[in-house]
Structure formats: C-alpha cells, structure tokens
C-alpha cells in the first residue's frame, strides 16, 4: 500500500465518519434535550458522535476484514458473532463518550442513563438502515 493510498483512505474515513456523525448527532441531540429537560450543546454532541463513529467504523472494518466479508452481500457479516461483540463494545464506547463530553446548559454533565438512551436511539436507527441495505 502506497503512502498516497493510505492518505486517501484516511481522508475518506474521516469524511464518511463526519457525515455519519452528523446523522447520529441529529438523532441524539433531540433525545438528549428531551430526556435531560435542558439544553445540551449541539457541537459537543457532534464531537462525541464523530469520535464514536470513527471508532465504530474502524471496529466494523476490522471485523469485516478479519472474517473476510468485505464485498456484498453483507448479510453473513450482520449475522456474525464478531460483529455482535464489536457492536456491544461500540455502544459502550458511545455511551461513555456522550456522557463524558456533553455538558448541559448549566455546565453539568448529562446523566449516564441519558447517554445510554441516546446511544440506543442512534443504534436502533442505524441498525434498521444497515439491515435494510444488506
């Protein structure tokens, strides 16, 4: 792999990650506003979702490479145990990132249960989209 190929891969990884993080933040932000009953800072929600998305994409790509499911159809990948473990780790990482990085308008952190609910909402929509595309 040449340096240009590696650089291009990293640029596309960050670009697609930022697009997916925006969709995740647009789901998580109203959920957090609703459950916290206070304003939460959108740019921090986006930052947490960006870090979460980049880590999640790396984990899913690693599992797909390890199991050899890098070309469509992706139904065998969705049924694999490795992906299920990666998704559990991904959800725990997402909840931890949301909880640690997002302040409310009164400068206190959101509750861990709120972060878990936001992660569950994002994962429910994401998994629905992934299974409909596979």
Coordinates of N, CA, C and O in Angstrom, one line a residue, residues 19 30 51-52 56 58 65-66 68 76 83 86 102 110 115 125 131 133:
X19 N -19.9 12.6 8.1 CA -21.3 12.6 7.6 C -22.2 11.7 8.4 O -23.3 12.1 8.8
X30 N -31.9 15.7 19.9 CA -33.3 15.8 20.4 C -33.6 14.9 21.6 O -34.3 15.2 22.5
X51 N -16.3 11.1 17.2 CA -15.3 10.2 17.8 C -15.9 8.8 17.9 O -15.2 7.8 17.6
X52 N -17.1 8.7 18.2 CA -17.8 7.4 18.3 C -17.9 6.7 17.0 O -17.7 5.5 16.8
X56 N -16.2 3.3 15.7 CA -17.1 2.3 15.3 C -16.8 1.8 13.9 O -16.9 0.6 13.6
X58 N -13.9 1.9 12.4 CA -12.7 1.1 12.4 C -12.9 -0.3 13.0 O -12.4 -1.3 12.5
X65 N -12.8 -7.3 7.8 CA -11.5 -7.8 7.2 C -11.1 -9.1 7.8 O -10.6 -10.0 7.2
X66 N -11.3 -9.2 9.2 CA -10.9 -10.5 9.8 C -11.8 -11.7 9.4 O -11.2 -12.7 9.2
X68 N -13.5 -11.7 6.5 CA -13.5 -11.9 5.0 C -14.7 -11.5 4.4 O -15.0 -11.9 3.2
X76 N -24.1 -12.2 5.8 CA -23.3 -13.0 6.7 C -22.5 -12.2 7.8 O -22.3 -12.7 8.9
X83 N -19.1 -9.4 14.9 CA -19.8 -8.1 14.7 C -20.7 -7.8 15.9 O -20.7 -6.6 16.3
X86 N -18.4 -6.5 18.6 CA -17.9 -5.2 18.2 C -19.0 -4.1 18.4 O -18.8 -3.0 18.8
X102 N -20.5 15.7 26.8 CA -21.6 16.6 26.6 C -22.0 17.3 27.9 O -22.5 16.6 28.8
X110 N -24.4 15.4 31.3 CA -25.7 14.7 31.2 C -25.5 13.4 32.0 O -24.4 13.0 32.4
X115 N -27.3 9.2 28.3 CA -26.3 8.8 27.2 C -26.6 7.5 26.7 O -26.6 7.2 25.4
X125 N -31.8 3.2 14.9 CA -32.0 3.7 13.5 C -30.9 3.2 12.6 O -31.1 2.8 11.5
X131 N -29.7 -3.1 8.1 CA -30.3 -4.3 7.7 C -31.2 -4.2 6.5 O -31.4 -5.1 5.7
X133 N -30.4 -2.2 4.0 CA -29.4 -2.1 2.9 C -28.7 -3.5 2.6 O -28.2 -3.7 1.5

